[in-house]
Short mmCIF file of N, CA and C in Angstrom, two decimals:
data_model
loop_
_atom_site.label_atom_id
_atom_site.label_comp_id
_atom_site.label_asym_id
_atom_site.label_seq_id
_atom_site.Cartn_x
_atom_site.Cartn_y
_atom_site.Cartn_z
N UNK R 1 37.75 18.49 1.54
CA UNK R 1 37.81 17.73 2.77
C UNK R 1 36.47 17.74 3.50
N UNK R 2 35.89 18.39 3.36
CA UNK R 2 34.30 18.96 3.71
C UNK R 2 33.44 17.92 3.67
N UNK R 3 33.27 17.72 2.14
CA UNK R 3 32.68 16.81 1.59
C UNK R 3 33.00 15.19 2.22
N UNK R 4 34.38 14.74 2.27
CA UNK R 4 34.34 13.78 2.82
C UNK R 4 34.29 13.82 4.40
N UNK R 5 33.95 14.30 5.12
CA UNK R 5 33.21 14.52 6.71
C UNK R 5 31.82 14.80 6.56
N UNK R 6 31.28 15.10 5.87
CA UNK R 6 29.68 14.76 5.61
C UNK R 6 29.37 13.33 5.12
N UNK R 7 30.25 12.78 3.92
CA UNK R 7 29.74 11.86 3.46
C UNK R 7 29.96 10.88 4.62
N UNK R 8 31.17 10.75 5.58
CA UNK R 8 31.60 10.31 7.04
C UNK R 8 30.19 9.94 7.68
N UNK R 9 30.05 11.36 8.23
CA UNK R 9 28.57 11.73 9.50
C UNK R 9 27.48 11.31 8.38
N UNK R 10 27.35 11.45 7.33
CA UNK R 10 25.94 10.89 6.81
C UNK R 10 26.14 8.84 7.39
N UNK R 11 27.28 8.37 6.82
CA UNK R 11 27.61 6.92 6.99
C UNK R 11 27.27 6.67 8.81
N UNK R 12 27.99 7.13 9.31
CA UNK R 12 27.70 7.27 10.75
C UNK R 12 25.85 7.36 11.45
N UNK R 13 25.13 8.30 11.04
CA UNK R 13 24.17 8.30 11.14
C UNK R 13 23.40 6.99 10.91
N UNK R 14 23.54 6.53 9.41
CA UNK R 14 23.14 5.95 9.09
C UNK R 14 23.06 4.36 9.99
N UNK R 15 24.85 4.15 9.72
CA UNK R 15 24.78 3.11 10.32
C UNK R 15 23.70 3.02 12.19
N UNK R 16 24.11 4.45 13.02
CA UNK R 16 23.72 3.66 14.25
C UNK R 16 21.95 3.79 14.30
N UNK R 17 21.04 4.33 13.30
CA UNK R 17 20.02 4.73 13.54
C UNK R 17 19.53 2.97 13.02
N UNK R 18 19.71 2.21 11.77
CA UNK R 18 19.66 1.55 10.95
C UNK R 18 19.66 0.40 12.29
N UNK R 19 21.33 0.07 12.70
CA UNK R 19 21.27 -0.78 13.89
C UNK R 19 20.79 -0.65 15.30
N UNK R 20 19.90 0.69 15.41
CA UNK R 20 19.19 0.62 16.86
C UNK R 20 17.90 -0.08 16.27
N UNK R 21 17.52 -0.11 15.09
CA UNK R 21 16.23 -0.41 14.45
C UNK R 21 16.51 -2.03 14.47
N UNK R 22 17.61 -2.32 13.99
CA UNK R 22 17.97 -4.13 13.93
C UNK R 22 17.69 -4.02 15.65
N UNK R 23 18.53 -3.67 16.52
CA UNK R 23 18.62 -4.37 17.47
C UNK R 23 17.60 -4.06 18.36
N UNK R 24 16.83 -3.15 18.16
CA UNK R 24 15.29 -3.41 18.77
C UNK R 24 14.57 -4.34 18.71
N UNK R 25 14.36 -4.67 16.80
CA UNK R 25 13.55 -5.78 16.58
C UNK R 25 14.45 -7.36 16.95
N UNK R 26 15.63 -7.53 16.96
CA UNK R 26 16.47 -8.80 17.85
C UNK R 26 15.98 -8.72 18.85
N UNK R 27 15.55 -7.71 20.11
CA UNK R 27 15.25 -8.12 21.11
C UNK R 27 13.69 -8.51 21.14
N UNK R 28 13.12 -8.06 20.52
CA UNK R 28 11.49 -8.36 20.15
C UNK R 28 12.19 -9.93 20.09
N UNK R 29 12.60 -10.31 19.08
CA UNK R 29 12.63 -11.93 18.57
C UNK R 29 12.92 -13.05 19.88
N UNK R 30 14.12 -11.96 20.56
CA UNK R 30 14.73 -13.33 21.51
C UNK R 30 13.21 -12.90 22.73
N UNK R 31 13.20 -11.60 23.03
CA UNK R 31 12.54 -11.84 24.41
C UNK R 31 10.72 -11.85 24.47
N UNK R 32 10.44 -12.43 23.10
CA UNK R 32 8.93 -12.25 23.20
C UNK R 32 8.72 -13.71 22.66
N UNK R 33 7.65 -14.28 22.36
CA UNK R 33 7.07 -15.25 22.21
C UNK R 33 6.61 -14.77 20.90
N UNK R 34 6.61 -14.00 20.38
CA UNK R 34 5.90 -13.01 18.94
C UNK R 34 6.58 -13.50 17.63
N UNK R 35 5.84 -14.63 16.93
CA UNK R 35 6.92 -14.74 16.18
C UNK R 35 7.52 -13.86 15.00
N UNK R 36 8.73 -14.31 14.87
CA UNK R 36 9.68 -13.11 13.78
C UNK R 36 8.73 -12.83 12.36
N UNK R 37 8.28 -13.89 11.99
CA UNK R 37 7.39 -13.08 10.61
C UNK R 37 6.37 -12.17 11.38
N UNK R 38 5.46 -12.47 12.11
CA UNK R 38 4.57 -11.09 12.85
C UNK R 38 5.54 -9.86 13.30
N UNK R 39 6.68 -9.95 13.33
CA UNK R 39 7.35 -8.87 13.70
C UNK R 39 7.87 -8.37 12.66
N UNK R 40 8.46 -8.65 11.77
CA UNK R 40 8.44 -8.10 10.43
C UNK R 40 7.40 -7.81 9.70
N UNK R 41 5.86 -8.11 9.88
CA UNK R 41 4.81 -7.71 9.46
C UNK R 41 4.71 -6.34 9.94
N UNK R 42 4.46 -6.18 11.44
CA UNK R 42 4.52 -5.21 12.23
C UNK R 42 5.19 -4.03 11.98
N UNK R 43 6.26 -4.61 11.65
CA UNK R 43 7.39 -3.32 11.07
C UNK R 43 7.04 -2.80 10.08
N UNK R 44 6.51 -3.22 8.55
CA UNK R 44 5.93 -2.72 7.79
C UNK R 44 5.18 -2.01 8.11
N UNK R 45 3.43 -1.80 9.13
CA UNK R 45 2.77 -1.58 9.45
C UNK R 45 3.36 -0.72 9.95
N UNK R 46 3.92 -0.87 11.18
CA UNK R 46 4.62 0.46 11.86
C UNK R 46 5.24 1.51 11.23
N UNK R 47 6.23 1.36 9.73
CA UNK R 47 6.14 2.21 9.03
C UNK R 47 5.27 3.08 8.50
N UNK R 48 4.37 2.29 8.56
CA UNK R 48 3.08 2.81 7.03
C UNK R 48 2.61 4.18 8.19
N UNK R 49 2.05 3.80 9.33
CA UNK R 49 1.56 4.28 10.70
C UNK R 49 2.59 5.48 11.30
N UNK R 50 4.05 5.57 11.33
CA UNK R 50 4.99 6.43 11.35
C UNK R 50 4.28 7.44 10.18
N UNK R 51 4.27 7.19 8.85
CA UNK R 51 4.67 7.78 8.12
C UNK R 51 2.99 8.74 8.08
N UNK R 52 2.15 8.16 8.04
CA UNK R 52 0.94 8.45 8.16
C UNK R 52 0.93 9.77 8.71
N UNK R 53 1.30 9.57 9.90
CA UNK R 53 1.40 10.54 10.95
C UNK R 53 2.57 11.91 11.03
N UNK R 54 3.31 11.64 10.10
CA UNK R 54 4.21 12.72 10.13
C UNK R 54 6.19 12.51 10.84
N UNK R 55 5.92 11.47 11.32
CA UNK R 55 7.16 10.98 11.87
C UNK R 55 8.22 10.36 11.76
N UNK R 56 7.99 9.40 10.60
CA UNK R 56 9.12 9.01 9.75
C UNK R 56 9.67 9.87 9.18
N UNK R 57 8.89 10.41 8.15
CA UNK R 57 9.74 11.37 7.24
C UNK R 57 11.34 12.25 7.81
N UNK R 58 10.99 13.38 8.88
CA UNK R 58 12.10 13.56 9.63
C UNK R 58 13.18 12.17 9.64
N UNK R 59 12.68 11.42 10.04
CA UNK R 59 14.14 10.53 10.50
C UNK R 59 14.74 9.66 9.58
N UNK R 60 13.85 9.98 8.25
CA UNK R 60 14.84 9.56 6.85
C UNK R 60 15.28 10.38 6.24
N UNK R 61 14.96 11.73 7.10
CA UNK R 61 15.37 12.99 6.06
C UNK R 61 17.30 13.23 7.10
N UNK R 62 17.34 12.61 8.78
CA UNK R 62 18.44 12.61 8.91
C UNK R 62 19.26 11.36 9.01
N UNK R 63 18.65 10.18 8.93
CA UNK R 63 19.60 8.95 9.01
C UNK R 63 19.73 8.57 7.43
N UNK R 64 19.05 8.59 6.30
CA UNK R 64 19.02 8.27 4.99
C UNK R 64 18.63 6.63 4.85
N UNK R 65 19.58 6.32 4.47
CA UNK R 65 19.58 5.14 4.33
C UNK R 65 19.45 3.83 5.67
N UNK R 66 20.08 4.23 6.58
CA UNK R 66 19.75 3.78 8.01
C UNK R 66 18.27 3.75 8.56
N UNK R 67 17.55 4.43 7.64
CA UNK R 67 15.81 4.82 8.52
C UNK R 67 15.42 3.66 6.56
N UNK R 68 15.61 3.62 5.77
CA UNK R 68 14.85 3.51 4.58
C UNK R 68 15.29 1.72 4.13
N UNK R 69 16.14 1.34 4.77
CA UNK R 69 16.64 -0.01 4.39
C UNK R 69 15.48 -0.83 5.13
N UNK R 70 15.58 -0.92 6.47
CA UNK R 70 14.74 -2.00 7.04
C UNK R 70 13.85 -1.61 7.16
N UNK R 71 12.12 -2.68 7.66
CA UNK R 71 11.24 -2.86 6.87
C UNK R 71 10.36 -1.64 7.29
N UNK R 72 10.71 -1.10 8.08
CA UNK R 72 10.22 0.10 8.54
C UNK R 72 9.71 0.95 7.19
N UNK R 73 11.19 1.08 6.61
CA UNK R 73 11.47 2.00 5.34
C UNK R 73 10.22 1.34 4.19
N UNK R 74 9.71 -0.04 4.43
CA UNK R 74 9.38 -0.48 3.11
C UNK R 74 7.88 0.11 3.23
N UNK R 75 7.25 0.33 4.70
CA UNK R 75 6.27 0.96 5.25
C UNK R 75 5.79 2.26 4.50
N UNK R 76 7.09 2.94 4.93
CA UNK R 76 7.05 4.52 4.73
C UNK R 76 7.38 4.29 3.13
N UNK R 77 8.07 3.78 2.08
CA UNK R 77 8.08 3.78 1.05
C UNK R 77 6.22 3.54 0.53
N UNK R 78 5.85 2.29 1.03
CA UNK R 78 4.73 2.06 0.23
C UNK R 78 3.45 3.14 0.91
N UNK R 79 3.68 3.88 1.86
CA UNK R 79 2.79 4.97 2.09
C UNK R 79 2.99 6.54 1.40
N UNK R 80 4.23 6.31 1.51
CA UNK R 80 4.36 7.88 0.17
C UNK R 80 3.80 7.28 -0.98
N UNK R 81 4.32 6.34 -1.73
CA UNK R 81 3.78 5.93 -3.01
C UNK R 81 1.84 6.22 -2.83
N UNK R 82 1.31 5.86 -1.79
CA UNK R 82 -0.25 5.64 -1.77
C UNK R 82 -0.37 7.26 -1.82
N UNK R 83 0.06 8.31 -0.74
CA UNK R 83 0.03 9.31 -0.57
C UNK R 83 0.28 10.49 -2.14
N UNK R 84 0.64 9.98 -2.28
CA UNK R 84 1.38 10.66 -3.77
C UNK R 84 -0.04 10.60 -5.17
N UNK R 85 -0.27 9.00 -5.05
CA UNK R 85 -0.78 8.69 -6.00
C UNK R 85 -2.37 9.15 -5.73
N UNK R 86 -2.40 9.24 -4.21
CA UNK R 86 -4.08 10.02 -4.00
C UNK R 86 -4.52 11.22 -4.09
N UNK R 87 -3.02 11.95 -3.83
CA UNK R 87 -3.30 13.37 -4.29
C UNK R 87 -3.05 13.45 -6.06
N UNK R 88 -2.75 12.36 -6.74
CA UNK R 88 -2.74 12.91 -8.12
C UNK R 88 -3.93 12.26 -8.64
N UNK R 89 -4.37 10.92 -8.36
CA UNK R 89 -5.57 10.23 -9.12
C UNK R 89 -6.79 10.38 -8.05
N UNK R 90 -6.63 10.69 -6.82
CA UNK R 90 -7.63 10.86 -6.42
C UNK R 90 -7.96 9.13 -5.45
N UNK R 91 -8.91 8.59 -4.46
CA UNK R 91 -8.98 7.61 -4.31
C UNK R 91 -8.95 6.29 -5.28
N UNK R 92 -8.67 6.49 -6.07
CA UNK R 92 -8.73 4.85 -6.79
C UNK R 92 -6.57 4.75 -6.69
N UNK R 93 -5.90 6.10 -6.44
CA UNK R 93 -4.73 6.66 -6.08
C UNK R 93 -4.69 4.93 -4.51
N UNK R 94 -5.57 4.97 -4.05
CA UNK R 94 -5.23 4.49 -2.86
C UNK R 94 -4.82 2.86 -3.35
N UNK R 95 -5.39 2.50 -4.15
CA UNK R 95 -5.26 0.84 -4.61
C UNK R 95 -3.86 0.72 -5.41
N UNK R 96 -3.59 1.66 -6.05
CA UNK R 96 -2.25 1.73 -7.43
C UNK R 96 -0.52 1.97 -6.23
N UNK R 97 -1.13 3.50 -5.61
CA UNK R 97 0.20 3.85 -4.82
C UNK R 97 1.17 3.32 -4.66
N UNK R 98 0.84 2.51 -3.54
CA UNK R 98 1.92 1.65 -2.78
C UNK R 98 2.78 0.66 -3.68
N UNK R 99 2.04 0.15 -5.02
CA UNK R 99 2.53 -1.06 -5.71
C UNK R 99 3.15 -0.61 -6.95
N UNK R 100 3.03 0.69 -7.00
CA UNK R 100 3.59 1.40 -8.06
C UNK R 100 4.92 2.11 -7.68
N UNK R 101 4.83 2.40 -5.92
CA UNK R 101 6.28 2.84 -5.50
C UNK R 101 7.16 2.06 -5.02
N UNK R 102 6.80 0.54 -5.04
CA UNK R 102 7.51 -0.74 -4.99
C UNK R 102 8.29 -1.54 -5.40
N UNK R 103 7.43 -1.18 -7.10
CA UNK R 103 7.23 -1.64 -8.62
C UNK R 103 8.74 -2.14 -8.27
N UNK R 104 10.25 -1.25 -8.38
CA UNK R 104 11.14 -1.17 -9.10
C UNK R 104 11.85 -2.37 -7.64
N UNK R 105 11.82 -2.14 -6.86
CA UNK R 105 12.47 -2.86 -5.39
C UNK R 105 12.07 -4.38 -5.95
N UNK R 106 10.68 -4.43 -6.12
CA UNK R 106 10.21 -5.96 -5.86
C UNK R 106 10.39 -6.82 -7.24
N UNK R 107 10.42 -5.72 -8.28
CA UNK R 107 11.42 -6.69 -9.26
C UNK R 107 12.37 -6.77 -9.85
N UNK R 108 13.22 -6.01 -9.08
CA UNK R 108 15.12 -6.24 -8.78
C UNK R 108 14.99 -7.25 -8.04
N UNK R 109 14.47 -7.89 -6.71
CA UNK R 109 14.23 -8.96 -5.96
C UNK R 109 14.00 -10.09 -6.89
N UNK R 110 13.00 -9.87 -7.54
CA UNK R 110 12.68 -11.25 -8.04
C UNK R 110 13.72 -11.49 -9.18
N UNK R 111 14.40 -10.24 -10.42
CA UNK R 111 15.24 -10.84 -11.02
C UNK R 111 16.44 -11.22 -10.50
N UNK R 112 17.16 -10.95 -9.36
CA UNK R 112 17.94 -11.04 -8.94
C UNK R 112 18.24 -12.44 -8.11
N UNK R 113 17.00 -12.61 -7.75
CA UNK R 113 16.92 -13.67 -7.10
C UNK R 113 16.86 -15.22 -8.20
N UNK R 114 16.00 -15.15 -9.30
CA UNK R 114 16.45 -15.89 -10.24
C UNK R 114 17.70 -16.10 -10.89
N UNK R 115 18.92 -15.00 -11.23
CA UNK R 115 19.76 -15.06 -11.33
C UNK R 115 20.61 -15.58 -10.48
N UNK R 116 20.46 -16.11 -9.02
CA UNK R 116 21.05 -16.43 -8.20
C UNK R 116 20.68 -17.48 -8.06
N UNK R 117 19.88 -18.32 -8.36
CA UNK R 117 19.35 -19.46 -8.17
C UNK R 117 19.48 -20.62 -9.87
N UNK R 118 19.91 -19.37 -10.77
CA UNK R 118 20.70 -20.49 -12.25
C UNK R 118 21.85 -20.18 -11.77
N UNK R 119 23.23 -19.69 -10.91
CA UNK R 119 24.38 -19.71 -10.79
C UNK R 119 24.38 -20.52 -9.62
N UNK R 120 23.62 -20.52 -7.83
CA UNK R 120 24.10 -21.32 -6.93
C UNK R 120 22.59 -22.82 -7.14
N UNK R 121 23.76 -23.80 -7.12
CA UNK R 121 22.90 -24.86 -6.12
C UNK R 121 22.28 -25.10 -4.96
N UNK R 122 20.85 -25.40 -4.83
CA UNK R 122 20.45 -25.73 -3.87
C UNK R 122 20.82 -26.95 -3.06
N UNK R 123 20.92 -27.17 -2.09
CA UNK R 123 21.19 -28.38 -1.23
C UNK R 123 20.44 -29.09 -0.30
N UNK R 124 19.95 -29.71 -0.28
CA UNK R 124 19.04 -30.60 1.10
C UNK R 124 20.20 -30.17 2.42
N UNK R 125 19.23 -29.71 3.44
CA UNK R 125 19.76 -29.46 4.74
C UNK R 125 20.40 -30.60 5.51
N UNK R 126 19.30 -31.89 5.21
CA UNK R 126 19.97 -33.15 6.30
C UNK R 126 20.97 -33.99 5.24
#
């Protein structure tokens, strides 16, 4: 019974840390003039910059999946990858990192996304 009240409070966590992160950046969208791709840029950046610094890590080590889904997470993902790869190759570590700890995300995206595009039709909007 243990086990399922952790796996509970892990879900819990997750979810409200995950949606204070959505509904921060919703209010960026409605109440700024900033547009939404610069704010999803930002967020990346803001990850990379969290993580840099020591401050992400903690809050994916307690929300999990809630801190690592949105783009925050894709930040702190592609800065461990750089981080990782500089302490093993050394600076040329800095060019490979990030695209090597990506590798597997960005082409599940793209096959996935082809597979979805030979099963649905596209449609003209008007």
């Amino acid at each position: 019974m243990d086990m399922v009240w952790d796996v509970l409070w892990q879900l819990i966590k997750a979810f409200f840390v995950g949606g204070a992160i959505c509904a921060v950046c919703q209010i960026f969208i409605d109440k700024t003039k900033v547009t939404p791709a610069r704010i999803l840029v930002s967020l990346v950046v803001l990850g990379v910059a969290l993580t840099a610094i020591g401050v992400y890590r903690p809050l994916v080590e307690f929300a999990g999946a809630g801190a690592t889904v949105p783009l925050l997470g894709f930040g702190y993902l592609l800065a461990g990858g750089v981080q990782e790869a500089v302490a093993e190759q050394g600076l040329l570590g800095a060019l490979s990192g990030g695209l090597t700890a990506a590798a597997v995300g960005v082409t599940a995206t793209i096959v996935f996304s082809y597979i979805v595009s030979l099963i649905a039709k596209s449609k003209d909007k008007s």
